[in-house]
Structures are given as structure tokens and as C-alpha cells.
Amino acid sequence: MAEERVYDVIVVGAGIVGSYTAYHSCRAGKSTCLLEQFPLPNTRGSSHGQSRTIRSAYGDKEYYTKMMTKAFRMWRQLEELSNQTLFKQTGLLCIGQKGINYIDETATCLQKNRTPFRRLNDGQLRDTYPMLSFPQDIGGAVLDLSGGLILAGRALTAIQNQYRKLGGLLKDGERMMEIIPGKIISVKTEARLYRAKAVVLCVGPWASKILTSIGLDVSLQTQRVKVCYWKEKVKGTFSSRQFPVFSQMNAVGPYLVYGVPCEEYPELVKNTPDEDYILDRHPSWSNIVIGAGFSGHGFKLAPVVGEILSKLAIGLTPEEDLSYFRLNRFTKSHL
């Protein structure tokens, strides 16, 4: 069954980035269809769950810190529109080992972007957070006062509701089977054929397979991230009222490990191991836009990334520097 309508934009993937992309497109006055392969809500992508960390601190990647200034503002706007709390400001404690530049780079980045922070030496760190134990090679810490938690599931529902209020169409439970490029793009799902002037692909862990089908060999690897919970020995010790989100570089091999206070489940603390996004147009079909590589640090920046992808789809120029996110840095085209 084929739809006669030709949308301005079709967004494939209704995770937080896809949903924000669809919202911005609709807000710009463009007819928009958001497609999701699984029935909503679901736990199959990277946007489900109760919490995600949010921070300005990004070490040597200052361009993300600049983007976060706008992202914080957009999250506050969504709170106002939805009339609910989506963000809890706990601060983010960045911990680094001696001999690496993580803490110095983080402090410099925050200072350049006028983000409030505190620097803690080894002794201050142990005195301020006695509930934590540290190895001898700790080189101090930086407390990013802007950081905290985004209530993930609630935020995803909120932006999808705002999208619908603007008149956007959301079709879930329809798996995309094929993309047929052209001036007008055809998107075949299991149920019907959709057509649009532009398509944005925000398909998460399915990106590598789908991009290959349209002639792109992209070095993306789907990773399974372990999420662990520890029970508090003393109730309230790790409450968000007194304990921040935290991250520690090189805690487990080369990985950044991060954790959050007891918010998702009473008396349980979450801790999980955590590179640049792809935000670009297809090299042969400029009306196919790709958003990929978000898992690990994509949720917090979704409002800004969604705006960028939407602008690329409707022919506008984003204000952000996209040189870090171009496809040609590692793709091989088979076209």
C-alpha cells in the first residue's frame, strides 16, 4: 500500500535523536513523518531507561562543550513545554589518574566556555566524598557544576508528545525494508510505501547495515555496554542530594567509566563503561541525511543534534562546526 502524500522529511528511528530531529523539522513548518520499527515504548534502542548523564565537561573535545550550552537551554525549554521535571542538577565529578591530561583538559575546556566548576586536589576529593575509595594514582578531580541527570524515558515521551502537538505523524511498529533514492525518496516499510523530499536516518545500532544498503562502508561497531548496580551499605549515602554523577578516565583500561546516584532504583548505584558522531549528507544523494555513532554520549546532546540533522534535511546551514562529524573521515563509497 503506497501513500500518495509526499512528505518534506521522513525520519527513520524514533529514539531521542530521531524524535528531536522530527520535532525540529515539524517546528520549521515542514510536513514530517517519524518511523519506528518497534512498537513504542520499547527497550531495543539506546534511548530507553530512567536516566542519562548530562554534562558540559568533555576533556579535549571542546566542540561538544560549546554544543552543550545550547543543549541545556533546549532541555529547559522542553521542561517548560511539557510542564514536568526532566533534569536534575547534581554536578558531575570528573576523576583522573596522575600522568594523564584528562583533568587539566576538562578544567581548561570549562573555563574557556565559562561553565562553573571546582577543582579538587587529592586530599579535597577524599574529604568531600568519603563514601568513595580511590587508588593511590588519583590526580585530583574537577566538579562540573552544570552536570546532572536527564530522566531519559520521560524526556523521550515528552519530545514525542510535543512533536505530535505540532501535527507530526509518528508510525511505530513499522520496520523499514528498503530506501529507494531519488529526487523524491521512497521508503518501504513492512506495511506501506512512504515518499519524501528528504530522509534522515537515525537508526542506532542498525546504522552499519542500513548504510551499507545505500552504498556506504562506515566503520561503525555496535557495542554491548554493561550496566551494573550496587546496593548502598548505608541508605542515603549516594542520594542525588549529596552525591553527584561521576566519571573516571582510565578506570577500566582505556575506557571512561561513569556512574549516577540512587535515582533509578532505591538504594542502588548505577555504574557503566563509555567517540565522534556522524552528522552529514550522503555523498551522492544530498537529500539522505545520516545521524549515527551516538551511543555512549548522544542523549544529552540530542536537542542540538536533532536541530542540525533537521537543518541538513531541509536545506539550511547549521551554525555549528560540522567538520568533526563528516562522513568522509572514514567512509568508503561503493557507488
GROMACS .gro file of C-alpha atoms in nm:
model
  335
    1MET     CA    1   0.000   0.000   0.000
    2ALA     CA    2   0.153   0.332  -0.108
    3GLU     CA    3   0.079   0.674   0.034
    4GLU     CA    4   0.007   0.944  -0.221
    5ARG     CA    5   0.143   1.214   0.008
    6VAL     CA    6   0.499   1.336  -0.033
    7TYR     CA    7   0.642   1.449   0.300
    8ASP     CA    8   0.904   1.717   0.331
    9VAL     CA    9   1.100   1.497   0.573
   10ILE     CA   10   1.087   1.135   0.684
   11VAL     CA   11   1.291   1.050   0.993
   12VAL     CA   12   1.371   0.682   1.044
   13GLY     CA   13   1.425   0.589   1.408
   14ALA     CA   14   1.226   0.730   1.699
   15GLY     CA   15   1.495   0.730   1.964
   16ILE     CA   16   1.581   1.060   2.130
   17VAL     CA   17   1.789   1.192   1.835
   18GLY     CA   18   1.532   1.088   1.572
   19SER     CA   19   1.246   1.227   1.778
   20TYR     CA   20   1.420   1.562   1.825
   21THR     CA   21   1.505   1.571   1.452
   22ALA     CA   22   1.139   1.517   1.364
   23TYR     CA   23   1.033   1.780   1.619
   24HIS     CA   24   1.267   2.045   1.475
   25SER     CA   25   1.158   1.966   1.119
   26CYS     CA   26   0.792   1.996   1.212
   27ARG     CA   27   0.858   2.313   1.410
   28ALA     CA   28   1.020   2.460   1.097
   29GLY     CA   29   0.688   2.414   0.917
   30LYS     CA   30   0.784   2.101   0.726
   31SER     CA   31   0.547   1.805   0.688
   32THR     CA   32   0.720   1.528   0.879
   33CYS     CA   33   0.678   1.153   0.931
   34LEU     CA   34   0.869   0.972   1.207
   35LEU     CA   35   0.905   0.595   1.157
   36GLU     CA   36   0.997   0.343   1.427
   37GLN     CA   37   1.040  -0.028   1.365
   38PHE     CA   38   0.932  -0.141   1.712
   39PRO     CA   39   0.608  -0.065   1.899
   40LEU     CA   40   0.654   0.225   2.142
   41PRO     CA   41   0.768   0.232   2.414
   42ASN     CA   42   1.044  -0.026   2.371
   43THR     CA   43   1.384  -0.118   2.513
   44ARG     CA   44   1.552  -0.213   2.185
   45GLY     CA   45   1.749   0.104   2.109
   46SER     CA   46   1.968   0.339   2.312
   47SER     CA   47   1.707   0.582   2.446
   48HIS     CA   48   1.510   0.377   2.696
   49GLY     CA   49   1.560   0.365   3.072
   50GLN     CA   50   1.521   0.610   3.353
   51SER     CA   51   1.836   0.822   3.347
   52ARG     CA   52   2.128   0.950   3.139
   53THR     CA   53   2.413   1.175   3.249
   54ILE     CA   54   2.433   1.532   3.123
   55ARG     CA   55   2.748   1.741   3.142
   56SER     CA   56   2.947   2.026   2.992
   57ALA     CA   57   3.283   1.862   3.071
   58TYR     CA   58   3.430   1.697   2.763
   59GLY     CA   59   3.808   1.696   2.816
   60ASP     CA   60   3.987   1.785   2.494
   61LYS     CA   61   3.667   1.787   2.281
   62GLU     CA   62   3.567   2.148   2.340
   63TYR     CA   63   3.324   2.148   2.046
   64TYR     CA   64   3.089   1.926   2.245
   65THR     CA   65   3.105   2.165   2.541
   66LYS     CA   66   3.004   2.451   2.310
   67MET     CA   67   2.710   2.245   2.183
   68MET     CA   68   2.606   2.165   2.539
   69THR     CA   69   2.548   2.534   2.614
   70LYS     CA   70   2.261   2.529   2.366
   71ALA     CA   71   2.151   2.178   2.468
   72PHE     CA   72   2.097   2.282   2.832
   73ARG     CA   73   1.878   2.569   2.712
   74MET     CA   74   1.675   2.336   2.490
   75TRP     CA   75   1.622   2.084   2.770
   76ARG     CA   76   1.487   2.364   2.988
   77GLN     CA   77   1.253   2.465   2.706
   78LEU     CA   78   1.121   2.108   2.685
   79GLU     CA   79   1.061   2.110   3.060
   80GLU     CA   80   0.854   2.426   3.024
   81LEU     CA   81   0.659   2.292   2.726
   82SER     CA   82   0.584   1.961   2.893
   83ASN     CA   83   0.534   2.110   3.241
   84GLN     CA   84   0.746   1.844   3.410
   85THR     CA   85   1.094   1.793   3.555
   86LEU     CA   86   1.334   1.631   3.310
   87PHE     CA   87   1.671   1.742   3.450
   88LYS     CA   88   1.824   1.701   3.797
   89GLN     CA   89   2.135   1.910   3.859
   90THR     CA   90   2.371   1.709   4.080
   91GLY     CA   91   2.706   1.820   3.937
   92LEU     CA   92   2.948   1.590   3.757
   93LEU     CA   93   3.264   1.476   3.932
   94CYS     CA   94   3.546   1.409   3.680
   95ILE     CA   95   3.826   1.199   3.827
   96GLY     CA   96   4.164   1.143   3.664
   97GLN     CA   97   4.479   0.945   3.720
   98LYS     CA   98   4.822   1.104   3.756
   99GLY     CA   99   5.013   1.122   3.430
  100ILE     CA  100   4.713   1.181   3.201
  101ASN     CA  101   4.574   1.518   3.087
  102TYR     CA  102   4.205   1.447   3.145
  103ILE     CA  103   4.160   1.679   3.444
  104ASP     CA  104   4.369   1.967   3.306
  105GLU     CA  105   4.190   1.947   2.971
  106THR     CA  106   3.850   1.934   3.140
  107ALA     CA  107   3.923   2.238   3.357
  108THR     CA  108   4.058   2.436   3.058
  109CYS     CA  109   3.756   2.346   2.847
  110LEU     CA  110   3.508   2.450   3.117
  111GLN     CA  111   3.695   2.774   3.187
  112LYS     CA  112   3.700   2.869   2.817
  113ASN     CA  113   3.325   2.817   2.794
  114ARG     CA  114   3.251   2.998   3.120
  115THR     CA  115   3.098   2.690   3.281
  116PRO     CA  116   3.115   2.698   3.664
  117PHE     CA  117   3.340   2.431   3.815
  118ARG     CA  118   3.554   2.347   4.116
  119ARG     CA  119   3.895   2.185   4.107
  120LEU     CA  120   3.974   1.939   4.387
  121ASN     CA  121   4.317   1.807   4.479
  122ASP     CA  122   4.365   1.454   4.608
  123GLY     CA  123   4.300   1.546   4.972
  124GLN     CA  124   3.996   1.762   4.899
  125LEU     CA  125   3.849   1.487   4.685
  126ARG     CA  126   3.878   1.230   4.963
  127ASP     CA  127   3.743   1.473   5.225
  128THR     CA  128   3.446   1.585   5.015
  129TYR     CA  129   3.344   1.238   4.903
  130PRO     CA  130   3.441   1.000   5.186
  131MET     CA  131   3.194   0.742   5.053
  132LEU     CA  132   3.432   0.678   4.762
  133SER     CA  133   3.765   0.498   4.777
  134PHE     CA  134   4.043   0.580   4.533
  135PRO     CA  135   4.370   0.419   4.423
  136GLN     CA  136   4.697   0.593   4.504
  137ASP     CA  137   4.746   0.725   4.148
  138ILE     CA  138   4.447   0.964   4.159
  139GLY     CA  139   4.549   1.305   4.027
  140GLY     CA  140   4.259   1.508   4.163
  141ALA     CA  141   3.922   1.594   4.015
  142VAL     CA  142   3.704   1.862   3.858
  143LEU     CA  143   3.344   1.913   3.963
  144ASP     CA  144   3.141   2.036   3.665
  145LEU     CA  145   2.861   2.219   3.845
  146SER     CA  146   2.637   2.217   3.536
  147GLY     CA  147   2.616   1.837   3.523
  148GLY     CA  148   2.346   1.602   3.639
  149LEU     CA  149   2.080   1.360   3.522
  150ILE     CA  150   1.831   1.361   3.237
  151LEU     CA  151   1.525   1.148   3.309
  152ALA     CA  152   1.553   0.955   2.984
  153GLY     CA  153   1.223   0.776   2.933
  154ARG     CA  154   1.025   1.077   3.049
  155ALA     CA  155   1.224   1.308   2.818
  156LEU     CA  156   1.171   1.081   2.515
  157THR     CA  157   0.796   1.072   2.570
  158ALA     CA  158   0.790   1.449   2.624
  159ILE     CA  159   0.958   1.537   2.292
  160GLN     CA  160   0.743   1.286   2.102
  161ASN     CA  161   0.431   1.443   2.255
  162GLN     CA  162   0.547   1.790   2.154
  163TYR     CA  163   0.615   1.663   1.802
  164ARG     CA  164   0.261   1.526   1.777
  165LYS     CA  165   0.118   1.853   1.909
  166LEU     CA  166   0.282   2.029   1.615
  167GLY     CA  167   0.099   1.794   1.378
  168GLY     CA  168   0.380   1.547   1.316
  169LEU     CA  169   0.298   1.186   1.227
  170LEU     CA  170   0.459   0.904   1.426
  171LYS     CA  171   0.427   0.550   1.294
  172ASP     CA  172   0.564   0.277   1.520
  173GLY     CA  173   0.578  -0.097   1.464
  174GLU     CA  174   0.683  -0.048   1.100
  175ARG     CA  175   1.025  -0.183   1.010
  176MET     CA  176   1.197  -0.016   0.717
  177MET     CA  177   1.274  -0.268   0.442
  178GLU     CA  178   1.427  -0.052   0.169
  179ILE     CA  179   1.528   0.303   0.075
  180ILE     CA  180   1.498   0.397  -0.292
  181PRO     CA  181   1.699   0.719  -0.353
  182GLY     CA  182   1.593   0.985  -0.597
  183LYS     CA  183   1.470   1.342  -0.611
  184ILE     CA  184   1.172   1.201  -0.424
  185ILE     CA  185   1.289   0.922  -0.194
  186SER     CA  186   1.078   0.612  -0.140
  187VAL     CA  187   1.089   0.436   0.197
  188LYS     CA  188   0.939   0.088   0.205
  189THR     CA  189   0.825  -0.049   0.539
  190GLU     CA  190   0.659  -0.379   0.617
  191ALA     CA  191   0.323  -0.203   0.597
  192ARG     CA  192   0.340   0.055   0.317
  193LEU     CA  193   0.545   0.282   0.094
  194TYR     CA  194   0.624   0.637   0.208
  195ARG     CA  195   0.771   0.915  -0.005
  196ALA     CA  196   0.961   1.228   0.094
  197LYS     CA  197   1.183   1.506  -0.036
  198ALA     CA  198   1.441   1.418   0.229
  199VAL     CA  199   1.510   1.130   0.465
  200VAL     CA  200   1.708   1.138   0.791
  201LEU     CA  201   1.847   0.809   0.918
  202CYS     CA  202   1.876   0.788   1.297
  203VAL     CA  203   1.879   0.410   1.323
  204GLY     CA  204   2.121   0.350   1.609
  205PRO     CA  205   2.283   0.003   1.616
  206TRP     CA  206   2.128  -0.081   1.277
  207ALA     CA  207   2.324   0.202   1.106
  208SER     CA  208   2.606  -0.006   0.962
  209LYS     CA  209   2.369  -0.249   0.788
  210ILE     CA  210   2.140   0.022   0.654
  211LEU     CA  211   2.423   0.248   0.535
  212THR     CA  212   2.579  -0.044   0.350
  213SER     CA  213   2.249  -0.088   0.163
  214ILE     CA  214   2.282   0.266   0.025
  215GLY     CA  215   2.644   0.228  -0.077
  216LEU     CA  216   2.838   0.343   0.228
  217ASP     CA  217   3.100   0.142   0.416
  218VAL     CA  218   3.118   0.312   0.754
  219SER     CA  219   3.345   0.199   1.036
  220LEU     CA  220   3.074   0.161   1.299
  221GLN     CA  221   3.075  -0.112   1.558
  222THR     CA  222   2.779  -0.200   1.777
  223GLN     CA  223   2.890  -0.249   2.135
  224ARG     CA  224   2.714  -0.406   2.425
  225VAL     CA  225   2.754  -0.184   2.730
  226LYS     CA  226   2.724  -0.344   3.071
  227VAL     CA  227   2.513  -0.162   3.328
  228CYS     CA  228   2.574  -0.265   3.690
  229TYR     CA  229   2.403  -0.171   4.016
  230TRP     CA  230   2.548  -0.173   4.370
  231LYS     CA  231   2.339  -0.170   4.684
  232GLU     CA  232   2.417   0.106   4.935
  233LYS     CA  233   2.570  -0.010   5.259
  234VAL     CA  234   2.425   0.295   5.435
  235LYS     CA  235   2.092   0.418   5.299
  236GLY     CA  236   2.109   0.769   5.152
  237THR     CA  237   2.487   0.778   5.113
  238PHE     CA  238   2.462   0.801   4.736
  239SER     CA  239   2.147   1.010   4.715
  240SER     CA  240   2.145   1.278   4.445
  241ARG     CA  241   2.102   1.535   4.723
  242GLN     CA  242   2.465   1.483   4.825
  243PHE     CA  243   2.633   1.268   4.560
  244PRO     CA  244   2.699   1.377   4.200
  245VAL     CA  245   2.715   1.199   3.871
  246PHE     CA  246   3.078   1.091   3.831
  247SER     CA  247   3.321   0.984   3.561
  248GLN     CA  248   3.670   0.841   3.582
  249MET     CA  249   3.914   0.818   3.291
  250ASN     CA  250   4.124   0.502   3.252
  251ALA     CA  251   3.941   0.331   3.536
  252VAL     CA  252   3.889   0.019   3.323
  253GLY     CA  253   4.160   0.002   3.056
  254PRO     CA  254   4.119   0.292   2.811
  255TYR     CA  255   3.752   0.341   2.895
  256LEU     CA  256   3.571   0.626   3.065
  257VAL     CA  257   3.362   0.480   3.345
  258TYR     CA  258   3.068   0.678   3.472
  259GLY     CA  259   2.803   0.636   3.737
  260VAL     CA  260   2.492   0.803   3.871
  261PRO     CA  261   2.335   0.842   4.216
  262CYS     CA  262   2.047   0.634   4.351
  263GLU     CA  263   1.764   0.760   4.130
  264GLU     CA  264   1.653   0.472   3.911
  265TYR     CA  265   1.611   0.221   4.192
  266PRO     CA  266   1.614   0.298   4.567
  267GLU     CA  267   1.944   0.219   4.739
  268LEU     CA  268   2.115   0.111   4.414
  269VAL     CA  269   2.400   0.297   4.241
  270LYS     CA  270   2.449   0.257   3.859
  271ASN     CA  271   2.798   0.241   3.703
  272THR     CA  272   2.883   0.167   3.331
  273PRO     CA  273   3.183   0.193   3.086
  274ASP     CA  274   3.155   0.469   2.799
  275GLU     CA  275   3.388   0.883   2.009
  276ASP     CA  276   3.259   1.149   1.735
  277TYR     CA  277   2.920   1.141   1.575
  278ILE     CA  278   2.834   1.118   1.206
  279LEU     CA  279   2.622   1.418   1.106
  280ASP     CA  280   2.630   1.454   0.729
  281ARG     CA  281   2.455   1.422   0.394
  282HIS     CA  282   2.503   1.118   0.172
  283PRO     CA  283   2.786   1.195  -0.076
  284SER     CA  284   2.572   1.102  -0.378
  285TRP     CA  285   2.220   1.184  -0.258
  286SER     CA  286   2.223   1.504  -0.059
  287ASN     CA  287   1.860   1.454   0.044
  288ILE     CA  288   1.959   1.150   0.254
  289VAL     CA  289   2.097   1.269   0.588
  290ILE     CA  290   2.280   1.044   0.832
  291GLY     CA  291   2.293   1.071   1.210
  292ALA     CA  292   2.491   0.789   1.370
  293GLY     CA  293   2.751   0.692   1.629
  294PHE     CA  294   2.570   0.835   1.934
  295SER     CA  295   2.569   0.551   2.184
  296GLY     CA  296   2.759   0.638   2.499
  297HIS     CA  297   2.724   1.017   2.483
  298GLY     CA  298   2.438   1.102   2.250
  299PHE     CA  299   2.135   1.153   2.471
  300LYS     CA  300   2.242   1.478   2.635
  301LEU     CA  301   2.313   1.647   2.300
  302ALA     CA  302   2.001   1.521   2.121
  303PRO     CA  303   1.821   1.861   2.114
  304VAL     CA  304   2.114   2.022   1.928
  305VAL     CA  305   2.196   1.722   1.710
  306GLY     CA  306   1.830   1.692   1.610
  307GLU     CA  307   1.831   2.057   1.505
  308ILE     CA  308   2.149   2.005   1.299
  309LEU     CA  309   2.007   1.698   1.120
  310SER     CA  310   1.679   1.876   1.055
  311LYS     CA  311   1.857   2.175   0.900
  312LEU     CA  312   2.065   1.947   0.679
  313ALA     CA  313   1.744   1.778   0.561
  314ILE     CA  314   1.556   2.097   0.477
  315GLY     CA  315   1.847   2.274   0.310
  316LEU     CA  316   1.960   2.510   0.584
  317THR     CA  317   2.314   2.560   0.716
  318PRO     CA  318   2.367   2.469   1.084
  319GLU     CA  319   2.559   2.722   1.292
  320GLU     CA  320   2.777   2.450   1.446
  321ASP     CA  321   3.114   2.346   1.302
  322LEU     CA  322   3.043   2.007   1.140
  323SER     CA  323   3.398   1.934   1.030
  324TYR     CA  324   3.436   1.688   1.319
  325PHE     CA  325   3.133   1.488   1.208
  326ARG     CA  326   3.183   1.441   0.832
  327LEU     CA  327   3.135   1.102   0.670
  328ASN     CA  328   3.448   1.129   0.458
  329ARG     CA  329   3.677   1.092   0.758
  330PHE     CA  330   3.639   0.713   0.742
  331THR     CA  331   3.389   0.601   0.476
  332LYS     CA  332   3.441   0.408   0.158
  333SER     CA  333   3.172   0.458  -0.103
  334HIS     CA  334   3.062   0.162  -0.312
  335LEU     CA  335   2.854   0.376  -0.550
   0.00000   0.00000   0.00000
